[in-house]
PDB file of C-alpha atoms in Angstrom:
ATOM      1  CA  MET A  94       9.699  13.825  26.286  1.00  0.00           C
ATOM      2  CA  LEU A  95      11.292  10.491  25.221  1.00  0.00           C
ATOM      3  CA  ILE A  96      11.134   7.464  27.493  1.00  0.00           C
ATOM      4  CA  GLY A  97      14.609   5.996  27.678  1.00  0.00           C
ATOM      5  CA  SER A  98      13.881   2.271  27.625  1.00  0.00           C
ATOM      6  CA  ARG A  99      11.441  -0.038  25.888  1.00  0.00           C
ATOM      7  CA  LEU A 100       8.440  -1.067  27.959  1.00  0.00           C
ATOM      8  CA  SER A 101       8.541  -4.762  28.623  1.00  0.00           C
ATOM      9  CA  THR A 102       5.149  -5.659  30.068  1.00  0.00           C
ATOM     10  CA  ALA A 103       1.538  -5.277  29.020  1.00  0.00           C
ATOM     11  CA  ASN A 104       0.776  -3.179  32.109  1.00  0.00           C
ATOM     12  CA  ARG A 105       3.522  -0.721  31.389  1.00  0.00           C
ATOM     13  CA  THR A 106       2.450  -0.517  27.713  1.00  0.00           C
ATOM     14  CA  ALA A 107      -1.085   0.284  28.829  1.00  0.00           C
ATOM     15  CA  SER A 108       0.310   2.919  31.161  1.00  0.00           C
ATOM     16  CA  LEU A 109       2.275   4.488  28.325  1.00  0.00           C
ATOM     17  CA  THR A 110      -0.827   4.629  26.112  1.00  0.00           C
ATOM     18  CA  LYS A 111      -2.578   6.619  28.815  1.00  0.00           C
ATOM     19  CA  ASP A 112       0.429   8.954  29.016  1.00  0.00           C
ATOM     20  CA  ILE A 113       0.191   9.919  25.328  1.00  0.00           C
ATOM     21  CA  VAL A 114      -1.403  13.340  25.194  1.00  0.00           C
ATOM     22  CA  PRO A 115      -4.240  13.552  22.604  1.00  0.00           C
ATOM     23  CA  MET A 116      -3.338  15.612  19.549  1.00  0.00           C
ATOM     24  CA  SER A 117      -4.316  19.210  20.273  1.00  0.00           C
ATOM     25  CA  ASP A 118      -5.754  21.699  17.774  1.00  0.00           C
ATOM     26  CA  GLN A 119      -2.417  23.517  18.011  1.00  0.00           C
ATOM     27  CA  GLU A 120      -0.368  20.386  17.305  1.00  0.00           C
ATOM     28  CA  PHE A 121      -2.423  19.277  14.315  1.00  0.00           C
ATOM     29  CA  PRO A 122      -1.183  22.037  11.931  1.00  0.00           C
ATOM     30  CA  PHE A 123       2.389  21.493  13.171  1.00  0.00           C
ATOM     31  CA  VAL A 124       2.189  17.786  12.336  1.00  0.00           C
ATOM     32  CA  THR A 125       0.358  18.204   9.026  1.00  0.00           C
ATOM     33  CA  ALA A 126       2.706  20.987   7.862  1.00  0.00           C
ATOM     34  CA  PHE A 127       5.680  18.679   8.361  1.00  0.00           C
ATOM     35  CA  ILE A 128       3.949  15.848   6.497  1.00  0.00           C
ATOM     36  CA  TYR A 129       3.005  18.155   3.633  1.00  0.00           C
ATOM     37  CA  GLU A 130       6.493  19.668   3.410  1.00  0.00           C
ATOM     38  CA  THR A 131       8.208  16.300   3.280  1.00  0.00           C
ATOM     39  CA  THR A 132       5.734  14.142   1.346  1.00  0.00           C
ATOM     40  CA  GLY A 133       3.203  16.466  -0.306  1.00  0.00           C
ATOM     41  CA  ILE A 134       0.424  14.464   1.367  1.00  0.00           C
ATOM     42  CA  GLU A 135      -2.330  16.660   2.747  1.00  0.00           C
ATOM     43  CA  PHE A 136      -4.477  16.047   5.825  1.00  0.00           C
ATOM     44  CA  LYS A 137      -7.424  18.430   6.050  1.00  0.00           C
ATOM     45  CA  ASN A 138      -8.934  19.637   9.314  1.00  0.00           C
ATOM     46  CA  ASN A 139     -11.561  16.915   9.423  1.00  0.00           C
ATOM     47  CA  LYS A 140      -8.854  14.214   9.342  1.00  0.00           C
ATOM     48  CA  LYS A 141      -7.332  14.910  12.747  1.00  0.00           C
ATOM     49  CA  TYR A 142      -8.780  11.783  14.354  1.00  0.00           C
ATOM     50  CA  LEU A 143      -7.641   9.640  11.394  1.00  0.00           C
ATOM     51  CA  LEU A 144      -4.099  11.015  11.550  1.00  0.00           C
ATOM     52  CA  GLU A 145      -3.946  10.611  15.323  1.00  0.00           C
ATOM     53  CA  ASN A 146      -5.142   7.019  15.046  1.00  0.00           C
ATOM     54  CA  ARG A 147      -2.469   6.151  12.481  1.00  0.00           C
ATOM     55  CA  LEU A 148       0.405   7.772  14.355  1.00  0.00           C
ATOM     56  CA  THR A 149      -0.392   6.584  17.886  1.00  0.00           C
ATOM     57  CA  PRO A 150       1.303   3.161  17.418  1.00  0.00           C
ATOM     58  CA  ARG A 151       4.503   4.951  16.399  1.00  0.00           C
ATOM     59  CA  LEU A 152       4.391   7.123  19.522  1.00  0.00           C
ATOM     60  CA  LYS A 153       3.902   3.996  21.639  1.00  0.00           C
ATOM     61  CA  GLU A 154       6.822   2.277  19.942  1.00  0.00           C
ATOM     62  CA  LEU A 155       9.205   5.199  20.478  1.00  0.00           C
ATOM     63  CA  GLY A 156       7.926   6.334  23.846  1.00  0.00           C
ATOM     64  CA  CYS A 157       6.919   9.798  22.675  1.00  0.00           C
ATOM     65  CA  LYS A 158       4.380  11.566  24.877  1.00  0.00           C
ATOM     66  CA  THR A 159       3.118  14.143  22.362  1.00  0.00           C
ATOM     67  CA  TYR A 160       2.736  14.272  18.592  1.00  0.00           C
ATOM     68  CA  LYS A 161       5.017  17.299  18.478  1.00  0.00           C
ATOM     69  CA  ASP A 162       7.702  15.227  20.217  1.00  0.00           C
ATOM     70  CA  TYR A 163       7.243  12.575  17.543  1.00  0.00           C
ATOM     71  CA  ILE A 164       7.740  15.028  14.669  1.00  0.00           C
ATOM     72  CA  LEU A 165      10.810  16.488  16.369  1.00  0.00           C
ATOM     73  CA  TYR A 166      12.162  12.947  16.775  1.00  0.00           C
ATOM     74  CA  ILE A 167      11.803  12.411  13.015  1.00  0.00           C
ATOM     75  CA  LYS A 168      13.454  15.737  12.191  1.00  0.00           C
ATOM     76  CA  TYR A 169      16.562  14.816  14.185  1.00  0.00           C
ATOM     77  CA  ASP A 170      16.667  11.151  13.172  1.00  0.00           C
ATOM     78  CA  GLN A 171      19.598  11.138  10.756  1.00  0.00           C
ATOM     79  CA  SER A 172      18.980   7.528   9.741  1.00  0.00           C
ATOM     80  CA  LYS A 173      15.579   8.531   8.266  1.00  0.00           C
ATOM     81  CA  LYS A 174      14.206   5.185   9.440  1.00  0.00           C
ATOM     82  CA  GLU A 175      11.341   6.742  11.355  1.00  0.00           C
ATOM     83  CA  PHE A 176      10.429   8.979   8.427  1.00  0.00           C
ATOM     84  CA  HIS A 177       9.865   5.814   6.402  1.00  0.00           C
ATOM     85  CA  LYS A 178       7.752   4.421   9.254  1.00  0.00           C
ATOM     86  CA  LEU A 179       5.702   7.626   9.197  1.00  0.00           C
ATOM     87  CA  SER A 180       5.247   7.318   5.431  1.00  0.00           C
ATOM     88  CA  SER A 181       4.014   3.768   5.874  1.00  0.00           C
ATOM     89  CA  ALA A 182       1.577   4.801   8.612  1.00  0.00           C
ATOM     90  CA  ILE A 183      -0.108   7.589   6.634  1.00  0.00           C
ATOM     91  CA  THR A 184      -0.572   5.800   3.312  1.00  0.00           C
ATOM     92  CA  ILE A 185      -3.236   3.292   2.327  1.00  0.00           C
ATOM     93  CA  ASN A 186      -2.244   0.210   0.341  1.00  0.00           C
ATOM     94  CA  GLU A 187      -5.382  -1.255  -1.155  1.00  0.00           C
ATOM     95  CA  THR A 188      -5.079  -2.713  -4.630  1.00  0.00           C
ATOM     96  CA  SER A 189      -5.460  -5.848  -6.742  1.00  0.00           C
ATOM     97  CA  PHE A 190      -4.364  -7.271 -10.050  1.00  0.00           C
ATOM     98  CA  LEU A 191      -5.923  -5.988 -13.292  1.00  0.00           C
ATOM     99  CA  ARG A 192      -7.903  -3.122 -11.714  1.00  0.00           C
ATOM    100  CA  ASN A 193     -10.069  -1.060 -14.060  1.00  0.00           C
ATOM    101  CA  PRO A 194     -10.299  -3.394 -17.095  1.00  0.00           C
ATOM    102  CA  PRO A 195     -11.271  -0.666 -19.650  1.00  0.00           C
ATOM    103  CA  GLN A 196      -8.034   1.209 -18.967  1.00  0.00           C
ATOM    104  CA  LEU A 197      -5.939  -1.929 -19.111  1.00  0.00           C
ATOM    105  CA  ASP A 198      -7.643  -3.023 -22.330  1.00  0.00           C
ATOM    106  CA  ALA A 199      -6.755   0.356 -23.875  1.00  0.00           C
ATOM    107  CA  PHE A 200      -3.208  -0.020 -22.596  1.00  0.00           C
ATOM    108  CA  GLN A 201      -2.763  -3.535 -23.995  1.00  0.00           C
ATOM    109  CA  ASN A 202      -4.496  -3.131 -27.342  1.00  0.00           C
ATOM    110  CA  ILE A 203      -3.999   0.545 -28.274  1.00  0.00           C
ATOM    111  CA  VAL A 204      -1.187   2.179 -26.314  1.00  0.00           C
ATOM    112  CA  LEU A 205       1.213  -0.768 -26.189  1.00  0.00           C
ATOM    113  CA  PRO A 206       1.217  -1.366 -29.981  1.00  0.00           C
ATOM    114  CA  LYS A 207       1.792   2.377 -30.544  1.00  0.00           C
ATOM    115  CA  VAL A 208       4.774   2.294 -28.191  1.00  0.00           C
ATOM    116  CA  VAL A 209       6.212  -0.821 -29.851  1.00  0.00           C
ATOM    117  CA  GLU A 210       5.834   0.823 -33.265  1.00  0.00           C
ATOM    118  CA  SER A 211       7.542   4.016 -32.077  1.00  0.00           C
ATOM    119  CA  VAL A 212      10.573   2.020 -30.889  1.00  0.00           C
ATOM    120  CA  LYS A 213      11.441   1.205 -34.501  1.00  0.00           C
ATOM    121  CA  SER A 214      12.582   4.787 -35.073  1.00  0.00           C
ATOM    122  CA  ARG A 215      14.747   4.950 -31.930  1.00  0.00           C
ATOM    123  CA  THR A 216      18.443   4.289 -31.566  1.00  0.00           C
ATOM    124  CA  ILE A 217      17.747   2.521 -28.240  1.00  0.00           C
ATOM    125  CA  ASN A 218      14.863   0.047 -28.314  1.00  0.00           C
ATOM    126  CA  THR A 219      14.191  -0.111 -24.554  1.00  0.00           C
ATOM    127  CA  ILE A 220      10.548   0.364 -23.517  1.00  0.00           C
ATOM    128  CA  LYS A 221       9.910   1.859 -20.076  1.00  0.00           C
ATOM    129  CA  PHE A 222       6.744   1.832 -17.992  1.00  0.00           C
ATOM    130  CA  TRP A 223       6.397   3.427 -14.559  1.00  0.00           C
ATOM    131  CA  SER A 224       3.811   2.601 -11.897  1.00  0.00           C
ATOM    132  CA  ALA A 225       3.937   5.572  -9.492  1.00  0.00           C
ATOM    133  CA  GLY A 226       2.482   4.777  -6.065  1.00  0.00           C
ATOM    134  CA  CYS A 227       2.654   1.073  -6.895  1.00  0.00           C
ATOM    135  CA  SER A 228       1.768  -0.171  -3.403  1.00  0.00           C
ATOM    136  CA  SER A 229       2.473  -3.913  -3.069  1.00  0.00           C
ATOM    137  CA  GLY A 230       3.226  -4.384  -6.757  1.00  0.00           C
ATOM    138  CA  GLU A 231      -0.017  -5.608  -8.293  1.00  0.00           C
ATOM    139  CA  GLU A 232      -0.163  -2.803 -10.868  1.00  0.00           C
ATOM    140  CA  PRO A 233       3.378  -3.049 -12.314  1.00  0.00           C
ATOM    141  CA  TYR A 234       3.157  -6.842 -12.400  1.00  0.00           C
ATOM    142  CA  SER A 235      -0.198  -6.504 -14.196  1.00  0.00           C
ATOM    143  CA  LEU A 236       1.476  -4.296 -16.823  1.00  0.00           C
ATOM    144  CA  GLY A 237       4.156  -6.938 -17.284  1.00  0.00           C
ATOM    145  CA  MET A 238       1.567  -9.686 -17.672  1.00  0.00           C
ATOM    146  CA  LEU A 239      -0.465  -7.789 -20.240  1.00  0.00           C
ATOM    147  CA  SER A 240       2.638  -6.776 -22.188  1.00  0.00           C
ATOM    148  CA  THR A 241       3.949 -10.349 -22.291  1.00  0.00           C
ATOM    149  CA  GLU A 242       0.565 -11.670 -23.416  1.00  0.00           C
ATOM    150  CA  LYS A 243       0.634  -9.215 -26.315  1.00  0.00           C
ATOM    151  CA  TYR A 244       4.338  -9.589 -27.125  1.00  0.00           C
ATOM    152  CA  PRO A 245       5.699 -12.905 -25.750  1.00  0.00           C
ATOM    153  CA  ASN A 246       9.257 -12.043 -26.822  1.00  0.00           C
ATOM    154  CA  PHE A 247       9.434  -9.399 -24.070  1.00  0.00           C
ATOM    155  CA  ALA A 248      10.098 -12.205 -21.599  1.00  0.00           C
ATOM    156  CA  SER A 249      13.375 -13.184 -23.285  1.00  0.00           C
ATOM    157  CA  THR A 250      14.684  -9.989 -24.916  1.00  0.00           C
ATOM    158  CA  LYS A 251      14.799  -7.799 -21.769  1.00  0.00           C
ATOM    159  CA  GLN A 252      13.470  -4.979 -23.979  1.00  0.00           C
ATOM    160  CA  LEU A 253      10.750  -4.051 -21.485  1.00  0.00           C
ATOM    161  CA  GLN A 254      11.624  -2.331 -18.200  1.00  0.00           C
ATOM    162  CA  ILE A 255       8.904  -1.662 -15.634  1.00  0.00           C
ATOM    163  CA  LEU A 256       9.529   0.511 -12.597  1.00  0.00           C
ATOM    164  CA  GLY A 257       7.315   0.425  -9.524  1.00  0.00           C
ATOM    165  CA  THR A 258       7.806   3.148  -6.915  1.00  0.00           C
ATOM    166  CA  ASP A 259       6.235   3.904  -3.555  1.00  0.00           C
ATOM    167  CA  ILE A 260       7.122   5.989  -0.519  1.00  0.00           C
ATOM    168  CA  ASP A 261       6.494   3.056   1.841  1.00  0.00           C
ATOM    169  CA  ASP A 262       9.614   0.901   2.343  1.00  0.00           C
ATOM    170  CA  ASP A 263       7.666  -1.954   3.933  1.00  0.00           C
ATOM    171  CA  ILE A 264       5.246  -2.211   1.037  1.00  0.00           C
ATOM    172  CA  ILE A 265       8.120  -2.098  -1.473  1.00  0.00           C
ATOM    173  CA  SER A 266       9.656  -5.111   0.287  1.00  0.00           C
ATOM    174  CA  LYS A 267       6.355  -6.943  -0.099  1.00  0.00           C
ATOM    175  CA  ALA A 268       6.225  -6.035  -3.792  1.00  0.00           C
ATOM    176  CA  LYS A 269       9.724  -7.405  -4.350  1.00  0.00           C
ATOM    177  CA  ALA A 270       8.757 -10.684  -2.671  1.00  0.00           C
ATOM    178  CA  GLY A 271       5.820 -10.985  -5.074  1.00  0.00           C
ATOM    179  CA  GLN A 272       3.623 -13.267  -2.957  1.00  0.00           C
ATOM    180  CA  TYR A 273      -0.140 -12.718  -2.923  1.00  0.00           C
ATOM    181  CA  GLY A 274      -3.292 -14.203  -1.430  1.00  0.00           C
ATOM    182  CA  GLN A 275      -6.279 -15.246  -3.467  1.00  0.00           C
ATOM    183  CA  LEU A 276      -8.298 -12.087  -2.794  1.00  0.00           C
ATOM    184  CA  THR A 277      -5.940  -9.780  -4.667  1.00  0.00           C
ATOM    185  CA  LEU A 278      -5.770 -12.322  -7.522  1.00  0.00           C
ATOM    186  CA  ARG A 279      -9.526 -12.488  -8.016  1.00  0.00           C
ATOM    187  CA  ASN A 280      -9.500 -10.741 -11.418  1.00  0.00           C
ATOM    188  CA  LEU A 281      -7.019 -13.185 -12.970  1.00  0.00           C
ATOM    189  CA  SER A 282      -8.038 -16.079 -15.186  1.00  0.00           C
ATOM    190  CA  PRO A 283      -6.818 -19.634 -14.455  1.00  0.00           C
ATOM    191  CA  ARG A 284      -4.636 -19.327 -17.561  1.00  0.00           C
ATOM    192  CA  GLN A 285      -2.942 -16.191 -16.210  1.00  0.00           C
ATOM    193  CA  LEU A 286      -2.388 -17.810 -12.808  1.00  0.00           C
ATOM    194  CA  ASN A 287      -0.688 -20.786 -14.451  1.00  0.00           C
ATOM    195  CA  ALA A 288       1.385 -18.635 -16.803  1.00  0.00           C
ATOM    196  CA  PHE A 289       2.714 -16.055 -14.346  1.00  0.00           C
ATOM    197  CA  PHE A 290       2.560 -17.584 -10.848  1.00  0.00           C
ATOM    198  CA  LYS A 291       3.670 -20.571  -8.847  1.00  0.00           C
ATOM    199  CA  ARG A 292       1.791 -21.917  -5.848  1.00  0.00           C
ATOM    200  CA  VAL A 293       3.474 -21.381  -2.477  1.00  0.00           C
ATOM    201  CA  GLY A 294       1.329 -22.889   0.274  1.00  0.00           C
ATOM    202  CA  THR A 295      -1.966 -20.999   0.253  1.00  0.00           C
ATOM    203  CA  ASN A 296      -0.450 -18.078  -1.686  1.00  0.00           C
ATOM    204  CA  TYR A 297       0.806 -17.507  -5.205  1.00  0.00           C
ATOM    205  CA  GLU A 298       4.219 -16.093  -6.126  1.00  0.00           C
ATOM    206  CA  ILE A 299       5.160 -14.198  -9.287  1.00  0.00           C
ATOM    207  CA  ASN A 300       7.417 -16.340 -11.491  1.00  0.00           C
ATOM    208  CA  GLN A 301      11.020 -15.333 -12.120  1.00  0.00           C
ATOM    209  CA  SER A 302      10.458 -14.316 -15.731  1.00  0.00           C
ATOM    210  CA  LEU A 303       7.883 -11.680 -14.761  1.00  0.00           C
ATOM    211  CA  LYS A 304       9.841 -10.618 -11.666  1.00  0.00           C
ATOM    212  CA  SER A 305      12.886  -9.880 -13.802  1.00  0.00           C
ATOM    213  CA  MET A 306      10.908  -7.286 -15.812  1.00  0.00           C
ATOM    214  CA  VAL A 307       9.871  -5.240 -12.783  1.00  0.00           C
ATOM    215  CA  LYS A 308      12.177  -3.222 -10.540  1.00  0.00           C
ATOM    216  CA  PHE A 309      10.954  -1.594  -7.338  1.00  0.00           C
ATOM    217  CA  SER A 310      12.307   1.467  -5.589  1.00  0.00           C
ATOM    218  CA  ASN A 311      11.396   3.770  -2.724  1.00  0.00           C
ATOM    219  CA  LEU A 312      10.470   7.167  -4.139  1.00  0.00           C
ATOM    220  CA  ASN A 313       8.934  10.217  -2.527  1.00  0.00           C
ATOM    221  CA  LEU A 314       6.984  11.851  -5.373  1.00  0.00           C
ATOM    222  CA  ASN A 315       7.384  15.166  -3.585  1.00  0.00           C
ATOM    223  CA  ASP A 316      11.165  14.958  -4.080  1.00  0.00           C
ATOM    224  CA  SER A 317      11.691  16.803  -7.359  1.00  0.00           C
ATOM    225  CA  SER A 318      15.436  16.152  -7.382  1.00  0.00           C
ATOM    226  CA  ARG A 319      14.835  12.398  -7.586  1.00  0.00           C
ATOM    227  CA  MET A 320      11.879  12.741  -9.924  1.00  0.00           C
ATOM    228  CA  ARG A 321      14.157  14.519 -12.406  1.00  0.00           C
ATOM    229  CA  LEU A 322      16.292  11.404 -12.654  1.00  0.00           C
ATOM    230  CA  LEU A 323      13.425   9.519 -14.313  1.00  0.00           C
ATOM    231  CA  ARG A 324      13.518  10.122 -18.050  1.00  0.00           C
ATOM    232  CA  ASP A 325      12.414   8.530 -21.341  1.00  0.00           C
ATOM    233  CA  ILE A 326       9.338   6.847 -19.837  1.00  0.00           C
ATOM    234  CA  ASP A 327       6.808   5.601 -22.403  1.00  0.00           C
ATOM    235  CA  VAL A 328       3.794   5.104 -20.117  1.00  0.00           C
ATOM    236  CA  ILE A 329       3.111   6.247 -16.554  1.00  0.00           C
ATOM    237  CA  PHE A 330       0.341   4.791 -14.394  1.00  0.00           C
ATOM    238  CA  PHE A 331      -0.514   7.214 -11.584  1.00  0.00           C
ATOM    239  CA  ARG A 332      -3.928   5.952 -10.570  1.00  0.00           C
ATOM    240  CA  ASN A 333      -5.855   6.865  -7.424  1.00  0.00           C
ATOM    241  CA  VAL A 334      -2.848   8.514  -5.792  1.00  0.00           C
ATOM    242  CA  MET A 335      -3.371  12.233  -6.460  1.00  0.00           C
ATOM    243  CA  ILE A 336      -6.174  12.384  -3.920  1.00  0.00           C
ATOM    244  CA  TYR A 337      -3.614  12.247  -1.102  1.00  0.00           C
ATOM    245  CA  PHE A 338      -1.665  15.312  -2.261  1.00  0.00           C
ATOM    246  CA  GLY A 339      -2.287  19.009  -1.821  1.00  0.00           C
ATOM    247  CA  ALA A 340      -2.933  21.296  -4.802  1.00  0.00           C
ATOM    248  CA  GLU A 341       0.616  22.600  -5.181  1.00  0.00           C
ATOM    249  CA  ALA A 342       2.130  19.155  -4.742  1.00  0.00           C
ATOM    250  CA  ARG A 343      -0.149  17.796  -7.479  1.00  0.00           C
ATOM    251  CA  LYS A 344       0.986  20.492  -9.906  1.00  0.00           C
ATOM    252  CA  ARG A 345       4.629  19.837  -9.108  1.00  0.00           C
ATOM    253  CA  ILE A 346       4.317  16.053  -9.422  1.00  0.00           C
ATOM    254  CA  ILE A 347       2.424  16.197 -12.716  1.00  0.00           C
ATOM    255  CA  ALA A 348       4.911  18.714 -14.156  1.00  0.00           C
ATOM    256  CA  ASN A 349       7.749  16.358 -13.240  1.00  0.00           C
ATOM    257  CA  MET A 350       5.899  13.411 -14.778  1.00  0.00           C
ATOM    258  CA  TYR A 351       5.410  15.373 -17.987  1.00  0.00           C
ATOM    259  CA  ASP A 352       9.169  15.886 -18.140  1.00  0.00           C
ATOM    260  CA  SER A 353       9.751  12.191 -17.382  1.00  0.00           C
ATOM    261  CA  LEU A 354       7.682  11.052 -20.360  1.00  0.00           C
ATOM    262  CA  ARG A 355       9.044  10.680 -23.859  1.00  0.00           C
ATOM    263  CA  PRO A 356       7.326  12.787 -26.503  1.00  0.00           C
ATOM    264  CA  GLY A 357       4.333  10.656 -27.480  1.00  0.00           C
ATOM    265  CA  GLY A 358       4.129   9.100 -24.009  1.00  0.00           C
ATOM    266  CA  TYR A 359       0.938   8.394 -22.055  1.00  0.00           C
ATOM    267  CA  LEU A 360      -0.278   9.127 -18.526  1.00  0.00           C
ATOM    268  CA  PHE A 361      -3.042   6.983 -16.989  1.00  0.00           C
ATOM    269  CA  LEU A 362      -4.898   8.434 -13.993  1.00  0.00           C
ATOM    270  CA  GLY A 363      -7.688   6.891 -11.916  1.00  0.00           C
ATOM    271  CA  HIS A 364     -11.003   6.730 -13.787  1.00  0.00           C
ATOM    272  CA  SER A 365     -12.491   9.573 -11.700  1.00  0.00           C
ATOM    273  CA  GLU A 366      -9.345  11.751 -11.735  1.00  0.00           C
ATOM    274  CA  SER A 367      -8.413  14.558 -14.112  1.00  0.00           C
ATOM    275  CA  LEU A 368      -5.765  17.231 -14.635  1.00  0.00           C
ATOM    276  CA  HIS A 369      -8.324  20.045 -14.600  1.00  0.00           C
ATOM    277  CA  GLY A 370      -6.751  22.945 -12.730  1.00  0.00           C
ATOM    278  CA  ILE A 371      -3.457  21.045 -12.472  1.00  0.00           C
ATOM    279  CA  SER A 372      -1.841  21.003 -15.930  1.00  0.00           C
ATOM    280  CA  LYS A 373      -2.597  22.085 -19.491  1.00  0.00           C
ATOM    281  CA  ALA A 374       0.497  20.436 -20.933  1.00  0.00           C
ATOM    282  CA  PHE A 375      -1.146  17.122 -21.819  1.00  0.00           C
ATOM    283  CA  LYS A 376      -3.696  16.342 -24.510  1.00  0.00           C
ATOM    284  CA  LEU A 377      -6.722  14.405 -23.237  1.00  0.00           C
ATOM    285  CA  THR A 378      -7.256  11.496 -25.638  1.00  0.00           C
ATOM    286  CA  ASN A 379     -10.239   9.166 -26.005  1.00  0.00           C
ATOM    287  CA  LEU A 380      -9.166   5.532 -26.241  1.00  0.00           C
ATOM    288  CA  GLY A 381     -12.434   3.670 -26.581  1.00  0.00           C
ATOM    289  CA  LYS A 382     -13.960   3.269 -23.119  1.00  0.00           C
ATOM    290  CA  CYS A 383     -11.440   5.428 -21.262  1.00  0.00           C
ATOM    291  CA  MET A 384      -9.656   8.770 -21.418  1.00  0.00           C
ATOM    292  CA  VAL A 385      -5.862   8.979 -21.273  1.00  0.00           C
ATOM    293  CA  TYR A 386      -3.459  11.918 -21.132  1.00  0.00           C
ATOM    294  CA  HIS A 387      -0.979  12.119 -23.999  1.00  0.00           C
ATOM    295  CA  LYS A 388       2.281  14.047 -24.320  1.00  0.00           C
ATOM    296  CA  GLU A 389       2.229  15.130 -27.935  1.00  0.00           C
ATOM    297  CA  VAL A 390       5.293  14.706 -30.140  1.00  0.00           C
TER     298      VAL A 390
END
């Protein structure tokens, strides 16, 4: 049952918290089925407390008494605003610049030159990279930094286009702003900080040249109709995201990513992730200290 008006005092807020009925064993599959259907994200039986903990603030905010009420509210919310709030609540955004140096070294010194060479035989010379599940933007900005270090002309020619997507609207807004604290910048050298950032108080902000290379968009990877709009991608980074999806969703997402890649394109997964049991379409390729999936020509 929905409470008609916002609670205005601490006492009434505390009272509302007590009124929220704990998620029952019957509600849990109802809630998780909706989440899986709409996002592909899977919550197993041992994650009930975690899911309840993440959703409780949303129930408080809306005045929902039960978790079933909350899901019904989302289903009938034509604005989709609460669905985006749900997406934000159930995802984890923990990242930093230049994560997993062996992969990024292979990207900068092996994959990137191959892509640049392949452009010479194309009628359109645009190069496209996609960071899927980009969180607050550290990964796509890292790709832009490494690409510009290797090929400085990228900054002026607009040849390079980098797309960062995430299901969380709030985190996409943060990525667009491009401001970061020192902790997430810990892997950067002083030279990189000076070249790609400007100091803003105690934070650092991405400079305009790098910002102009990277575009951010809300994207639900479980939405095949929107995934099919992404084509002619040269490199996809999809690192440490698959763990959140169920088996069928993983197969569907990877199949769509295969179609999104150009022939000869590359797919980077997290260092402990693989496509075993998910897809046989890619060729697993050894690039020095890391393995990368390759869409053969």
